[in-house]
Amino acid sequence: MDTHIQQLLRQTGFRVYENSCRQVRGTTICFARRNGSAFLATTQPEVLGELDEALLLDAETNLAGIPLTWPNYLALRTMLSLAPSTCDQPISFGAGDRLGMVSGAHLQALARYRVFPVIAQQSPRELVRTGRDFRDVMLSAVTGVLETGYAGTWGADADHIKHEQQILQAMEAGYSMYTVDVSDHLRDVTRLTQPEIVDKARTLSALSQSIVRDHLNLRIRTEQGEYYTLDAQQLALSAIAFEDALQEACRLYEILRTNLSAFDFELSIDESPRISTPEDHVFVVEYLRRSDANLTSLALRLPGEFQKGVDYAGDLAELGRALRLHAALCKELQGYRLSLHSGSDKFSIYHLFREATGGRFHVKTSGTSWLEAVELIARVHPVLFTDLYRLCLFSIEESTRGYSVSISAEQFPPLPPDDLSAFLAQPKVRQLFHISYGVLLEEAGSTIRDLLDAHEQEHYRLVTEHIEKHLQALTEAGGA
């Protein structure tokens, strides 16, 4: 730690992060913030080359502050090893940061475990609601890397991508992981009659027909000795349901392969109304494989309810069997992992997921860290919390669009009770705040950010402890 530079920064009104100092080309660089902006500080700025908007902070020592703008990030990305990379661990964990304020807290938790941290993780749906873009999310993740002094590998996930333009924007921002969501392209096969299934199966592509033919009567055995034999008609239904969607997935994959030398590719079908069958799993993976699309992870639609911000709701025995079958298929087909979406706060099932997958998986969380911010607001500013709660109720119809939650305004009191922490712990209230982030940030974003910035240490502590609860449940051995 270079105490001299840090002392100078404090004297000029900066918040200094003691673990951030690093040696680069023989000089010390530290990370600091002032008035909500992120800076790199050094007494030898010439070592870093030509950078935009550098501020001379102390003429005597030549201390300069370099704002972490997008052009400066691009100029320093290679020199400071600030680029995300592909996953290099059996377990990876995505921690979305809707506010762009707690990547450092996420890394404080994730760095203590044998997991690959994905700290830039946002979907286009979240970007629209928060008024951000892929660049902004990347910069927020980079500030977390810089302020903590983290020196390991980390990932950036362009989550739930549905369109080519979204792929292009994420590639331009340098993302390392692309989660393609093809749920909008699935065919509804629930009402097909037997003759219709036969007719539609005849019109399938040669590729799809070969997958169905090659996997008839495939017998799957789980680690627990359970058996499942693929059904011919169900395989045909899977092909009919997924063929168009997978053609689109392969088209988007080809854009990535043409432009990038390395990337992680996840396919998401978890937001489909159709619960994924073993036949679906086999058809999806084999279609991608035979199309030369290298799958890194697969997010399935599992039985039960994976609603936002609350624990799993459903039959644990049914879920356990489904996980064991899908994990057995991963082992049979090889080369990819299962991915658990809406993974926040699903504490009752983490042991099932960990055991079924043998400790090879990806988990995504997002809104759970935002809820820790709401918890802090409830503790330190009850009046603001009450105002936000009323805004949540007023905008509930808008906020529920696009999210799988079962709440309505009639389920909530017009004002919160006196015990705000207990109130916020209620599942319905957690869901309400979980999905209302867009409206709240649009209407009161500056007030929220200012309050959280003023209580940064407490905010970080809440987020770090909550993410650690997830990691402790998901990893058998605990910390590294």
CSV table of C-alpha atoms in Angstrom, one decimal:
chain,number,residue,atom,x,y,z
A,1,MET,CA,0.0,0.0,0.0
A,2,ASP,CA,1.4,3.4,-1.0
A,3,THR,CA,0.3,5.5,2.1
A,4,HIS,CA,1.8,8.7,0.6
A,5,ILE,CA,-0.4,8.7,-2.4
A,6,GLN,CA,-3.4,7.7,-0.4
A,7,GLN,CA,-2.8,10.6,2.1
A,8,LEU,CA,-2.6,13.1,-0.7
A,9,LEU,CA,-5.9,11.8,-2.2
A,10,ARG,CA,-7.7,12.1,1.1
A,11,GLN,CA,-6.4,15.7,1.4
A,12,THR,CA,-8.0,16.5,-1.9
A,13,GLY,CA,-11.4,15.1,-1.0
A,14,PHE,CA,-11.1,11.5,-2.4
A,15,ARG,CA,-12.4,8.3,-0.8
A,16,VAL,CA,-9.5,6.0,-0.9
A,17,TYR,CA,-9.6,2.2,-1.2
A,18,GLU,CA,-6.6,0.8,0.7
A,19,ASN,CA,-6.4,-2.5,-1.1
A,20,SER,CA,-6.4,-0.9,-4.5
A,21,CYS,CA,-2.8,0.1,-4.9
A,22,ARG,CA,-0.8,-1.8,-7.5
A,23,GLN,CA,2.6,-1.6,-9.2
A,24,VAL,CA,2.5,-0.9,-13.0
A,25,ARG,CA,5.6,-0.2,-15.0
A,26,GLY,CA,7.5,0.8,-11.9
A,27,THR,CA,5.0,3.2,-10.5
A,28,THR,CA,2.1,2.9,-8.0
A,29,ILE,CA,-1.5,3.3,-9.1
A,30,CYS,CA,-4.3,3.6,-6.6
A,31,PHE,CA,-8.1,3.7,-7.0
A,32,ALA,CA,-10.3,6.3,-5.4
A,33,ARG,CA,-13.7,8.1,-5.8
A,34,ARG,CA,-14.8,11.6,-5.5
A,35,ASN,CA,-18.3,13.0,-6.0
A,36,GLY,CA,-19.5,9.6,-7.3
A,37,SER,CA,-16.8,9.4,-10.0
A,38,ALA,CA,-14.1,6.7,-10.2
A,39,PHE,CA,-10.4,7.7,-10.6
A,40,LEU,CA,-7.0,6.1,-10.9
A,41,ALA,CA,-4.3,8.1,-9.2
A,42,THR,CA,-0.5,8.1,-9.7
A,43,THR,CA,2.5,10.5,-9.4
A,44,GLN,CA,3.8,9.3,-12.8
A,45,PRO,CA,0.9,9.6,-15.2
A,46,GLU,CA,3.2,9.7,-18.2
A,47,VAL,CA,3.9,5.9,-17.7
A,48,LEU,CA,0.3,5.2,-18.6
A,49,GLY,CA,0.4,7.1,-21.9
A,50,GLU,CA,-2.0,9.7,-23.4
A,51,LEU,CA,-5.2,9.6,-21.4
A,52,ASP,CA,-8.3,11.8,-21.5
A,53,GLU,CA,-9.3,14.4,-18.9
A,54,ALA,CA,-6.4,13.7,-16.4
A,55,LEU,CA,-6.5,16.0,-13.4
A,56,LEU,CA,-3.4,17.4,-11.8
A,57,LEU,CA,-4.2,17.0,-8.1
A,58,ASP,CA,-0.9,18.1,-6.5
A,59,ALA,CA,1.7,20.0,-8.4
A,60,GLU,CA,4.5,19.3,-6.0
A,61,THR,CA,4.3,15.6,-6.3
A,62,ASN,CA,2.8,15.5,-9.8
A,63,LEU,CA,-0.2,13.5,-8.4
A,64,ALA,CA,-2.7,13.0,-11.2
A,65,GLY,CA,-6.3,11.6,-11.2
A,66,ILE,CA,-7.4,9.7,-14.2
A,67,PRO,CA,-11.2,9.3,-14.6
A,68,LEU,CA,-12.4,5.9,-15.4
A,69,THR,CA,-14.1,6.8,-18.6
A,70,TRP,CA,-14.7,4.4,-21.5
A,71,PRO,CA,-11.8,5.7,-23.6
A,72,ASN,CA,-9.4,5.6,-20.6
A,73,TYR,CA,-10.6,2.0,-19.8
A,74,LEU,CA,-9.8,0.9,-23.4
A,75,ALA,CA,-6.4,2.5,-23.2
A,76,LEU,CA,-5.5,0.8,-19.9
A,77,ARG,CA,-7.4,-2.5,-20.3
A,78,THR,CA,-4.4,-4.5,-21.4
A,79,MET,CA,-1.8,-2.7,-19.3
A,80,LEU,CA,-3.7,-3.2,-16.1
A,81,SER,CA,-5.2,-6.6,-17.0
A,82,LEU,CA,-8.8,-5.3,-16.8
A,83,ALA,CA,-10.4,-7.5,-19.5
A,84,PRO,CA,-12.9,-10.2,-18.6
A,85,SER,CA,-12.1,-13.8,-19.6
A,86,THR,CA,-13.8,-17.1,-20.2
A,87,CYS,CA,-14.6,-19.4,-17.3
A,88,ASP,CA,-11.7,-21.4,-15.9
A,89,GLN,CA,-13.4,-23.1,-12.9
A,90,PRO,CA,-15.9,-25.9,-12.5
A,91,ILE,CA,-18.2,-23.5,-10.5
A,92,SER,CA,-19.1,-20.0,-11.7
A,93,PHE,CA,-21.3,-17.5,-10.0
A,94,GLY,CA,-22.9,-14.5,-11.6
A,95,ALA,CA,-23.7,-11.5,-9.3
A,96,GLY,CA,-25.6,-8.9,-11.2
A,97,ASP,CA,-25.2,-5.3,-10.0
A,98,ARG,CA,-28.3,-3.3,-11.0
A,99,LEU,CA,-27.1,-0.2,-9.3
A,100,GLY,CA,-23.5,-0.4,-10.6
A,101,MET,CA,-22.3,0.2,-7.0
A,102,VAL,CA,-21.4,-3.1,-5.4
A,103,SER,CA,-19.1,-5.0,-7.7
A,104,GLY,CA,-16.4,-4.5,-5.1
A,105,ALA,CA,-18.7,-6.1,-2.5
A,106,HIS,CA,-19.4,-9.0,-4.8
A,107,LEU,CA,-15.7,-9.6,-5.3
A,108,GLN,CA,-15.1,-9.4,-1.5
A,109,ALA,CA,-17.3,-12.4,-1.2
A,110,LEU,CA,-16.5,-14.3,-4.3
A,111,ALA,CA,-12.7,-14.1,-4.0
A,112,ARG,CA,-12.9,-16.2,-0.8
A,113,TYR,CA,-14.4,-19.2,-2.6
A,114,ARG,CA,-13.2,-21.5,-5.4
A,115,VAL,CA,-15.6,-20.1,-7.9
A,116,PHE,CA,-15.2,-18.1,-11.1
A,117,PRO,CA,-16.8,-14.7,-10.5
A,118,VAL,CA,-19.0,-13.2,-13.2
A,119,ILE,CA,-19.4,-9.6,-12.0
A,120,ALA,CA,-20.6,-7.8,-15.1
A,121,GLN,CA,-24.0,-9.5,-15.7
A,122,GLN,CA,-27.1,-7.7,-17.0
A,123,SER,CA,-29.8,-8.4,-19.5
A,124,PRO,CA,-31.2,-6.0,-22.0
A,125,ARG,CA,-34.4,-6.0,-20.0
A,126,GLU,CA,-32.5,-4.8,-17.0
A,127,LEU,CA,-30.5,-2.3,-19.0
A,128,VAL,CA,-33.7,-0.6,-20.2
A,129,ARG,CA,-35.1,-0.4,-16.7
A,130,THR,CA,-32.0,1.0,-15.2
A,131,GLY,CA,-31.1,3.4,-18.0
A,132,ARG,CA,-27.7,1.8,-18.5
A,133,ASP,CA,-25.9,0.0,-21.4
A,134,PHE,CA,-23.3,-2.7,-21.7
A,135,ARG,CA,-20.4,-0.3,-21.5
A,136,ASP,CA,-21.7,1.2,-18.2
A,137,VAL,CA,-22.1,-2.3,-16.7
A,138,MET,CA,-18.5,-3.2,-17.8
A,139,LEU,CA,-17.1,-0.1,-16.2
A,140,SER,CA,-18.9,-0.8,-12.9
A,141,ALA,CA,-17.4,-4.3,-12.8
A,142,VAL,CA,-13.9,-2.9,-13.6
A,143,THR,CA,-14.2,-0.4,-10.6
A,144,GLY,CA,-14.9,-3.4,-8.4
A,145,VAL,CA,-11.7,-5.1,-9.7
A,146,LEU,CA,-9.7,-2.0,-9.2
A,147,GLU,CA,-11.0,-1.0,-5.7
A,148,THR,CA,-10.5,-4.4,-4.2
A,149,GLY,CA,-7.1,-5.1,-5.8
A,150,TYR,CA,-8.5,-8.3,-7.3
A,151,ALA,CA,-5.9,-10.0,-9.5
A,152,GLY,CA,-7.8,-13.2,-10.6
A,153,THR,CA,-9.9,-13.9,-13.7
A,154,TRP,CA,-13.5,-12.8,-13.9
A,155,GLY,CA,-16.3,-12.9,-16.4
A,156,ALA,CA,-18.8,-10.5,-18.1
A,157,ASP,CA,-22.1,-12.0,-19.1
A,158,ALA,CA,-24.5,-10.4,-21.7
A,159,ASP,CA,-27.5,-12.1,-20.2
A,160,HIS,CA,-30.7,-13.1,-21.9
A,161,ILE,CA,-29.7,-11.9,-25.3
A,162,LYS,CA,-32.5,-12.2,-27.9
A,163,HIS,CA,-31.5,-10.1,-30.9
A,164,GLU,CA,-28.5,-9.6,-33.1
A,165,GLN,CA,-28.1,-6.0,-32.2
A,166,GLN,CA,-27.8,-6.9,-28.5
A,167,ILE,CA,-25.0,-9.3,-29.4
A,168,LEU,CA,-23.2,-6.6,-31.4
A,169,GLN,CA,-23.4,-4.1,-28.5
A,170,ALA,CA,-22.1,-6.6,-26.0
A,171,MET,CA,-19.2,-7.7,-28.2
A,172,GLU,CA,-18.3,-4.0,-28.7
A,173,ALA,CA,-18.1,-3.6,-25.0
A,174,GLY,CA,-15.8,-6.7,-24.7
A,175,TYR,CA,-18.0,-9.2,-22.9
A,176,SER,CA,-16.7,-12.7,-22.4
A,177,MET,CA,-20.0,-14.7,-21.9
A,178,TYR,CA,-23.2,-14.6,-24.0
A,179,THR,CA,-26.4,-16.0,-22.8
A,180,VAL,CA,-28.8,-16.5,-25.7
A,181,ASP,CA,-32.4,-16.7,-24.8
A,182,VAL,CA,-34.5,-18.4,-27.5
A,183,SER,CA,-37.8,-18.7,-25.6
A,184,ASP,CA,-39.6,-16.4,-28.0
A,185,HIS,CA,-38.9,-18.8,-30.9
A,186,LEU,CA,-40.3,-22.0,-29.3
A,187,ARG,CA,-43.3,-23.6,-30.9
A,188,ASP,CA,-46.2,-24.5,-28.7
A,189,VAL,CA,-46.7,-28.3,-29.1
A,190,THR,CA,-49.1,-28.8,-26.2
A,191,ARG,CA,-52.2,-29.1,-28.4
A,192,LEU,CA,-50.8,-31.2,-31.2
A,193,THR,CA,-52.7,-34.4,-32.0
A,194,GLN,CA,-51.0,-37.6,-32.9
A,195,PRO,CA,-51.5,-37.2,-36.7
A,196,GLU,CA,-50.3,-33.6,-36.5
A,197,ILE,CA,-47.1,-34.7,-34.7
A,198,VAL,CA,-46.5,-37.3,-37.4
A,199,ASP,CA,-47.0,-34.7,-40.2
A,200,LYS,CA,-44.8,-32.1,-38.6
A,201,ALA,CA,-42.1,-34.6,-37.8
A,202,ARG,CA,-41.9,-35.4,-41.6
A,203,THR,CA,-41.2,-31.7,-42.3
A,204,LEU,CA,-38.3,-31.4,-39.9
A,205,SER,CA,-34.8,-30.8,-41.3
A,206,ALA,CA,-32.5,-33.7,-42.0
A,207,LEU,CA,-30.4,-32.6,-39.0
A,208,SER,CA,-33.3,-32.7,-36.6
A,209,GLN,CA,-34.6,-36.1,-38.0
A,210,SER,CA,-31.1,-37.6,-37.5
A,211,ILE,CA,-31.0,-36.5,-33.9
A,212,VAL,CA,-34.4,-38.1,-33.2
A,213,ARG,CA,-33.4,-41.2,-35.0
A,214,ASP,CA,-30.0,-41.6,-33.3
A,215,HIS,CA,-31.4,-41.2,-29.8
A,216,LEU,CA,-34.4,-43.4,-29.9
A,217,ASN,CA,-34.6,-45.5,-26.7
A,218,LEU,CA,-31.5,-43.9,-25.2
A,219,ARG,CA,-31.3,-45.1,-21.6
A,220,ILE,CA,-30.1,-42.7,-18.9
A,221,ARG,CA,-28.8,-43.8,-15.6
A,222,THR,CA,-28.3,-41.3,-12.7
A,223,GLU,CA,-25.6,-41.6,-10.1
A,224,GLN,CA,-28.3,-42.8,-7.7
A,225,GLY,CA,-29.2,-45.7,-10.0
A,226,GLU,CA,-32.4,-44.2,-11.4
A,227,TYR,CA,-33.2,-45.0,-15.0
A,228,TYR,CA,-35.0,-43.1,-17.8
A,229,THR,CA,-35.5,-44.1,-21.4
A,230,LEU,CA,-36.1,-41.5,-24.0
A,231,ASP,CA,-39.5,-41.7,-25.6
A,232,ALA,CA,-39.8,-41.6,-29.4
A,233,GLN,CA,-42.8,-39.3,-29.5
A,234,GLN,CA,-41.4,-37.0,-26.9
A,235,LEU,CA,-38.2,-36.7,-28.9
A,236,ALA,CA,-40.3,-35.8,-32.0
A,237,LEU,CA,-42.2,-33.2,-30.0
A,238,SER,CA,-38.9,-31.7,-28.7
A,239,ALA,CA,-37.6,-31.4,-32.3
A,240,ILE,CA,-40.8,-29.7,-33.4
A,241,ALA,CA,-40.8,-27.3,-30.4
A,242,PHE,CA,-37.1,-26.4,-30.6
A,243,GLU,CA,-36.0,-26.6,-34.2
A,244,ASP,CA,-36.7,-22.9,-35.1
A,245,ALA,CA,-35.3,-21.7,-31.8
A,246,LEU,CA,-32.1,-23.5,-32.3
A,247,GLN,CA,-31.6,-22.3,-35.8
A,248,GLU,CA,-31.8,-18.8,-34.4
A,249,ALA,CA,-29.3,-19.7,-31.6
A,250,CYS,CA,-26.9,-21.1,-34.2
A,251,ARG,CA,-27.2,-17.9,-36.2
A,252,LEU,CA,-26.3,-15.8,-33.2
A,253,TYR,CA,-23.5,-18.2,-32.3
A,254,GLU,CA,-22.0,-17.8,-35.7
A,255,ILE,CA,-21.8,-14.0,-35.2
A,256,LEU,CA,-19.8,-14.6,-32.0
A,257,ARG,CA,-17.6,-17.2,-33.6
A,258,THR,CA,-16.8,-14.9,-36.6
A,259,ASN,CA,-15.8,-12.0,-34.4
A,260,LEU,CA,-14.3,-13.4,-31.2
A,261,SER,CA,-11.4,-15.8,-30.6
A,262,ALA,CA,-12.8,-17.0,-27.2
A,263,PHE,CA,-16.2,-16.7,-25.4
A,264,ASP,CA,-18.5,-18.7,-23.2
A,265,PHE,CA,-21.9,-19.5,-24.7
A,266,GLU,CA,-24.9,-20.3,-22.6
A,267,LEU,CA,-28.3,-21.3,-24.0
A,268,SER,CA,-31.3,-20.2,-22.0
A,269,ILE,CA,-34.7,-21.9,-22.2
A,270,ASP,CA,-35.6,-21.4,-18.6
A,271,GLU,CA,-38.2,-18.7,-19.3
A,272,SER,CA,-40.2,-21.0,-21.4
A,273,PRO,CA,-43.6,-22.2,-20.1
A,274,ARG,CA,-42.6,-25.7,-21.1
A,275,ILE,CA,-40.8,-27.7,-18.4
A,276,SER,CA,-37.7,-29.1,-19.9
A,277,THR,CA,-37.9,-32.9,-20.5
A,278,PRO,CA,-34.8,-35.1,-20.9
A,279,GLU,CA,-35.8,-35.3,-24.6
A,280,ASP,CA,-35.7,-31.5,-24.8
A,281,HIS,CA,-32.3,-31.6,-23.2
A,282,VAL,CA,-30.9,-34.2,-25.6
A,283,PHE,CA,-32.3,-32.5,-28.7
A,284,VAL,CA,-31.0,-29.0,-27.8
A,285,VAL,CA,-27.5,-30.2,-27.0
A,286,GLU,CA,-27.2,-32.4,-30.0
A,287,TYR,CA,-28.5,-29.9,-32.4
A,288,LEU,CA,-26.0,-27.3,-31.2
A,289,ARG,CA,-23.2,-29.9,-31.2
A,290,ARG,CA,-23.9,-31.1,-34.8
A,291,SER,CA,-24.1,-27.4,-35.8
A,292,ASP,CA,-20.6,-26.8,-34.4
A,293,ALA,CA,-21.9,-24.5,-31.7
A,294,ASN,CA,-19.8,-25.1,-28.6
A,295,LEU,CA,-22.1,-24.9,-25.5
A,296,THR,CA,-20.6,-23.8,-22.2
A,297,SER,CA,-23.7,-24.0,-20.1
A,298,LEU,CA,-27.4,-24.7,-20.4
A,299,ALA,CA,-30.3,-23.1,-18.4
A,300,LEU,CA,-33.3,-25.4,-18.4
A,301,ARG,CA,-36.9,-24.8,-17.3
A,302,LEU,CA,-37.0,-26.9,-14.2
A,303,PRO,CA,-40.2,-28.0,-12.4
A,304,GLY,CA,-41.6,-25.7,-9.6
A,305,GLU,CA,-41.5,-22.0,-9.3
A,306,PHE,CA,-38.3,-20.0,-9.5
A,307,GLN,CA,-39.7,-16.6,-8.7
A,308,LYS,CA,-37.6,-13.5,-8.0
A,309,GLY,CA,-36.1,-12.8,-4.6
A,310,VAL,CA,-37.7,-15.7,-2.8
A,311,ASP,CA,-36.9,-19.3,-2.1
A,312,TYR,CA,-38.0,-22.2,-4.4
A,313,ALA,CA,-41.6,-23.2,-4.4
A,314,GLY,CA,-42.5,-26.7,-5.5
A,315,ASP,CA,-42.0,-30.4,-4.9
A,316,LEU,CA,-38.4,-31.0,-3.8
A,317,ALA,CA,-38.5,-34.7,-4.7
A,318,GLU,CA,-39.7,-33.9,-8.2
A,319,LEU,CA,-37.0,-31.2,-8.6
A,320,GLY,CA,-34.3,-33.5,-7.3
A,321,ARG,CA,-35.2,-36.2,-9.7
A,322,ALA,CA,-35.2,-33.7,-12.6
A,323,LEU,CA,-31.8,-32.4,-11.6
A,324,ARG,CA,-30.3,-35.8,-11.4
A,325,LEU,CA,-31.6,-36.8,-14.8
A,326,HIS,CA,-30.4,-33.6,-16.4
A,327,ALA,CA,-27.0,-33.9,-14.7
A,328,ALA,CA,-26.7,-37.5,-15.9
A,329,LEU,CA,-27.3,-36.2,-19.5
A,330,CYS,CA,-24.6,-33.5,-19.0
A,331,LYS,CA,-22.2,-36.4,-18.1
A,332,GLU,CA,-23.4,-38.5,-21.0
A,333,LEU,CA,-23.2,-35.7,-23.6
A,334,GLN,CA,-20.2,-33.9,-22.0
A,335,GLY,CA,-18.7,-30.5,-22.4
A,336,TYR,CA,-21.1,-28.2,-20.7
A,337,ARG,CA,-22.6,-27.4,-17.3
A,338,LEU,CA,-26.1,-26.8,-15.9
A,339,SER,CA,-27.0,-23.2,-15.2
A,340,LEU,CA,-29.4,-22.1,-12.5
A,341,HIS,CA,-31.3,-18.9,-13.4
A,342,SER,CA,-33.2,-16.9,-10.9
A,343,GLY,CA,-30.8,-18.4,-8.5
A,344,SER,CA,-31.1,-15.7,-5.8
A,345,ASP,CA,-32.2,-16.9,-2.4
A,346,LYS,CA,-33.1,-20.5,-3.4
A,347,PHE,CA,-31.5,-21.8,-0.3
A,348,SER,CA,-33.7,-24.9,0.1
A,349,ILE,CA,-32.4,-26.4,-3.2
A,350,TYR,CA,-28.8,-25.5,-3.4
A,351,HIS,CA,-27.7,-28.8,-1.9
A,352,LEU,CA,-29.8,-30.6,-4.5
A,353,PHE,CA,-28.2,-28.7,-7.3
A,354,ARG,CA,-24.7,-29.0,-5.9
A,355,GLU,CA,-25.0,-32.8,-5.3
A,356,ALA,CA,-26.7,-33.6,-8.6
A,357,THR,CA,-24.2,-31.7,-10.7
A,358,GLY,CA,-21.2,-33.0,-8.8
A,359,GLY,CA,-20.0,-29.4,-8.1
A,360,ARG,CA,-19.9,-28.4,-11.8
A,361,PHE,CA,-22.4,-25.6,-12.4
A,362,HIS,CA,-23.2,-21.9,-13.0
A,363,VAL,CA,-25.6,-19.9,-10.8
A,364,LYS,CA,-27.0,-16.5,-11.6
A,365,THR,CA,-28.2,-13.9,-9.1
A,366,SER,CA,-29.1,-10.3,-9.7
A,367,GLY,CA,-31.9,-8.6,-7.7
A,368,THR,CA,-30.8,-10.1,-4.4
A,369,SER,CA,-28.0,-7.5,-4.0
A,370,TRP,CA,-30.5,-4.7,-4.9
A,371,LEU,CA,-32.7,-6.0,-2.0
A,372,GLU,CA,-29.8,-5.5,0.4
A,373,ALA,CA,-29.7,-1.9,-0.8
A,374,VAL,CA,-33.4,-1.6,0.0
A,375,GLU,CA,-32.7,-3.2,3.4
A,376,LEU,CA,-30.1,-0.5,4.1
A,377,ILE,CA,-32.6,2.2,3.1
A,378,ALA,CA,-35.1,0.8,5.5
A,379,ARG,CA,-32.6,0.9,8.4
A,380,VAL,CA,-31.2,4.4,7.9
A,381,HIS,CA,-34.0,6.3,6.2
A,382,PRO,CA,-37.5,4.9,7.0
A,383,VAL,CA,-39.2,7.9,5.4
A,384,LEU,CA,-37.5,7.3,2.1
A,385,PHE,CA,-38.3,3.6,2.3
A,386,THR,CA,-42.0,4.4,2.8
A,387,ASP,CA,-41.9,6.7,-0.2
A,388,LEU,CA,-40.3,4.0,-2.3
A,389,TYR,CA,-42.9,1.4,-1.1
A,390,ARG,CA,-45.8,3.7,-2.1
A,391,LEU,CA,-44.2,4.1,-5.5
A,392,CYS,CA,-43.8,0.3,-5.8
A,393,LEU,CA,-47.6,-0.1,-5.2
A,394,PHE,CA,-48.5,2.7,-7.6
A,395,SER,CA,-46.4,1.1,-10.4
A,396,ILE,CA,-46.9,-2.6,-9.7
A,397,GLU,CA,-48.6,-3.3,-13.0
A,398,GLU,CA,-45.8,-1.8,-15.0
A,399,SER,CA,-43.1,-3.5,-12.8
A,400,THR,CA,-44.6,-7.0,-13.1
A,401,ARG,CA,-44.4,-7.0,-16.9
A,402,GLY,CA,-41.7,-9.4,-18.0
A,403,TYR,CA,-41.3,-11.1,-14.6
A,404,SER,CA,-42.7,-14.3,-13.3
A,405,VAL,CA,-44.2,-13.3,-10.0
A,406,SER,CA,-47.6,-13.8,-8.4
A,407,ILE,CA,-48.3,-10.5,-6.6
A,408,SER,CA,-50.9,-7.8,-6.9
A,409,ALA,CA,-51.5,-4.5,-5.2
A,410,GLU,CA,-54.4,-5.9,-3.2
A,411,GLN,CA,-52.0,-8.1,-1.2
A,412,PHE,CA,-50.2,-5.2,0.4
A,413,PRO,CA,-51.1,-2.6,3.1
A,414,PRO,CA,-51.2,1.0,1.9
A,415,LEU,CA,-48.3,1.8,4.3
A,416,PRO,CA,-45.6,-0.4,5.8
A,417,PRO,CA,-45.7,-1.2,9.5
A,418,ASP,CA,-43.2,0.1,12.0
A,419,ASP,CA,-40.9,-2.9,11.8
A,420,LEU,CA,-39.5,-2.3,8.3
A,421,SER,CA,-36.9,-5.1,8.4
A,422,ALA,CA,-39.4,-7.7,9.3
A,423,PHE,CA,-41.8,-6.3,6.7
A,424,LEU,CA,-39.1,-6.4,4.0
A,425,ALA,CA,-38.3,-10.0,4.9
A,426,GLN,CA,-41.8,-11.1,3.8
A,427,PRO,CA,-41.6,-13.0,0.5
A,428,LYS,CA,-44.3,-10.9,-1.2
A,429,VAL,CA,-42.6,-7.6,-0.2
A,430,ARG,CA,-39.2,-8.8,-1.3
A,431,GLN,CA,-40.7,-9.7,-4.7
A,432,LEU,CA,-42.4,-6.3,-4.9
A,433,PHE,CA,-39.1,-4.4,-4.4
A,434,HIS,CA,-37.2,-6.9,-6.5
A,435,ILE,CA,-39.1,-6.1,-9.7
A,436,SER,CA,-39.7,-2.4,-9.0
A,437,TYR,CA,-36.1,-1.3,-9.4
A,438,GLY,CA,-36.7,0.3,-12.7
A,439,VAL,CA,-39.4,2.6,-11.5
A,440,LEU,CA,-37.6,3.4,-8.3
A,441,LEU,CA,-34.4,4.3,-10.0
A,442,GLU,CA,-36.1,6.4,-12.6
A,443,GLU,CA,-38.1,8.4,-10.0
A,444,ALA,CA,-35.6,8.5,-7.1
A,445,GLY,CA,-32.3,7.2,-8.5
A,446,SER,CA,-30.1,10.1,-7.4
A,447,THR,CA,-31.5,10.1,-3.8
A,448,ILE,CA,-31.0,6.3,-3.5
A,449,ARG,CA,-27.5,6.4,-4.8
A,450,ASP,CA,-26.5,9.4,-2.6
A,451,LEU,CA,-27.8,7.6,0.5
A,452,LEU,CA,-26.0,4.3,-0.4
A,453,ASP,CA,-22.8,6.2,-1.2
A,454,ALA,CA,-22.9,7.9,2.2
A,455,HIS,CA,-23.3,4.5,3.8
A,456,GLU,CA,-20.9,2.5,1.5
A,457,GLN,CA,-19.3,0.4,4.2
A,458,GLU,CA,-22.6,-0.8,5.6
A,459,HIS,CA,-24.0,-1.3,2.1
A,460,TYR,CA,-21.0,-3.5,1.2
A,461,ARG,CA,-21.2,-5.4,4.4
A,462,LEU,CA,-24.8,-6.4,3.8
A,463,VAL,CA,-24.2,-7.4,0.2
A,464,THR,CA,-21.0,-9.4,1.0
A,465,GLU,CA,-22.7,-11.3,3.8
A,466,HIS,CA,-25.7,-12.1,1.7
A,467,ILE,CA,-23.7,-13.3,-1.3
A,468,GLU,CA,-21.6,-15.4,1.1
A,469,LYS,CA,-24.8,-17.1,2.4
A,470,HIS,CA,-25.3,-18.3,-1.2
A,471,LEU,CA,-21.7,-19.4,-1.7
A,472,GLN,CA,-21.6,-21.3,1.6
A,473,ALA,CA,-24.7,-23.3,0.6
A,474,LEU,CA,-23.5,-23.9,-2.9
A,475,THR,CA,-19.9,-25.1,-2.1
A,476,GLU,CA,-19.3,-28.2,0.0
A,477,ALA,CA,-16.0,-27.2,1.4
A,478,GLY,CA,-16.9,-23.5,2.1
A,479,GLY,CA,-14.2,-20.9,1.7
A,480,ALA,CA,-11.0,-21.5,-0.2
